[in-house]
């Protein structure tokens, strides 16, 4: 039996601002933006190529302090290209950092150990890791 992670709730203070950041600046697809009433709104967005989405909203999502989610991680095959794309979209992103060493030779020196970091407008923290191929 497969167990797949499909959705992660990201706590935000302003749904419209967060939706614009994730859709316009990060390029996530807006799967749906559902308003159920004055106090309930759910927006689901999915990173390009991902099987897991994020949900932002109000009323029907768990109450967490905006900006309290840390350690979300995206994986890309080319970290330099991903970083350049984020910068072009106006995202404040760190320089490429190498964290640790590979235990065995890999095709690309940044594979597994290359990262960049950014936060959304509320301070939820994201990492982007390079993995160009998997065994």
XYZ file of C-alpha atoms in Angstrom:
135
model
C 0.000 0.000 0.000
C 1.294 3.475 -0.901
C 1.044 6.266 1.641
C 1.347 9.593 -0.128
C 1.587 13.008 1.436
C -0.900 15.151 -0.463
C -1.460 18.401 1.473
C 0.412 20.574 3.955
C -1.410 23.441 5.666
C 0.621 26.662 5.671
C -0.514 29.237 8.263
C -0.841 32.766 6.880
C -2.295 36.043 8.097
C -3.547 37.367 4.746
C -4.922 34.781 2.313
C -4.837 37.074 -0.744
C -1.246 38.179 -0.108
C -0.122 34.572 0.442
C -1.993 33.365 -2.648
C -0.260 36.033 -4.748
C 3.149 35.081 -3.329
C 2.753 31.358 -3.929
C 1.054 31.676 -7.331
C 2.724 34.728 -8.861
C 6.169 34.654 -7.288
C 6.756 30.939 -6.764
C 4.744 29.746 -9.756
C 2.520 27.326 -7.844
C -0.690 26.350 -9.668
C -3.918 27.497 -8.025
C -5.926 24.288 -7.824
C -8.919 25.951 -6.225
C -9.967 28.988 -4.245
C -13.194 28.113 -2.467
C -15.226 30.562 -0.414
C -17.801 28.783 1.717
C -19.020 31.840 3.590
C -17.824 35.043 5.203
C -15.612 33.112 7.600
C -14.423 30.136 5.518
C -12.044 30.167 2.553
C -9.706 27.444 1.327
C -7.014 27.943 -1.326
C -5.030 24.949 -2.562
C -1.833 25.486 -4.552
C 0.607 22.960 -6.008
C 4.293 23.441 -6.895
C 5.112 22.565 -10.518
C 5.575 18.802 -10.836
C 4.669 18.073 -7.213
C 2.305 15.419 -5.930
C 1.829 17.415 -2.720
C -0.063 20.689 -2.431
C -0.259 23.398 0.170
C -3.465 24.809 1.600
C -3.887 28.329 2.926
C -7.106 29.804 4.146
C -9.282 30.694 7.060
C -12.065 29.084 8.982
C -11.664 25.493 7.855
C -7.920 25.062 8.322
C -6.199 24.279 11.615
C -5.364 27.295 13.721
C -1.609 27.848 13.756
C 0.226 31.127 14.240
C 1.038 32.690 10.847
C 4.697 32.126 10.002
C 5.108 29.230 12.448
C 5.776 26.549 9.840
C 9.506 25.957 9.369
C 11.395 23.385 7.343
C 9.200 22.958 4.284
C 11.381 21.641 1.494
C 11.172 21.630 -2.270
C 13.507 19.562 -4.477
C 14.780 20.655 -7.890
C 17.191 19.128 -10.404
C 19.117 22.408 -10.961
C 19.550 24.643 -7.922
C 21.271 27.523 -9.720
C 18.463 27.673 -12.280
C 15.803 27.487 -9.552
C 17.500 30.263 -7.569
C 17.710 32.459 -10.681
C 14.003 31.887 -11.341
C 13.095 32.835 -7.773
C 15.164 36.011 -8.021
C 13.504 36.903 -11.357
C 10.116 36.511 -9.650
C 11.147 38.883 -6.849
C 11.653 36.294 -4.104
C 14.336 37.106 -1.538
C 16.372 33.907 -1.590
C 19.692 33.014 0.007
C 22.899 32.284 -1.818
C 23.520 28.618 -2.607
C 24.830 26.834 0.463
C 26.536 23.460 0.683
C 25.483 21.610 3.814
C 27.453 18.477 4.587
C 29.184 16.060 2.257
C 27.912 13.329 -0.011
C 28.707 9.851 1.327
C 29.392 8.615 -2.215
C 30.139 10.176 -5.608
C 27.197 11.880 -7.296
C 26.759 13.160 -10.867
C 26.441 16.799 -9.792
C 28.465 18.294 -6.897
C 25.410 20.065 -5.419
C 23.234 16.941 -5.392
C 21.890 16.219 -1.906
C 23.994 18.949 -0.270
C 23.077 22.122 -2.194
C 20.359 24.330 -0.672
C 18.820 27.795 -0.874
C 16.374 29.252 1.623
C 13.497 31.730 1.551
C 10.454 32.726 3.580
C 6.935 33.641 2.575
C 5.489 37.054 3.574
C 4.436 35.656 6.986
C 7.811 34.061 7.763
C 7.025 30.420 6.961
C 10.472 29.035 6.100
C 11.265 27.010 2.990
C 14.363 25.196 1.749
C 15.110 24.194 -1.829
C 17.456 21.226 -2.265
C 19.138 19.977 -5.418
C 18.700 16.333 -6.385
C 19.271 15.850 -10.102
C 18.563 12.129 -10.116
C 17.529 9.449 -7.662
C 18.783 5.895 -7.451
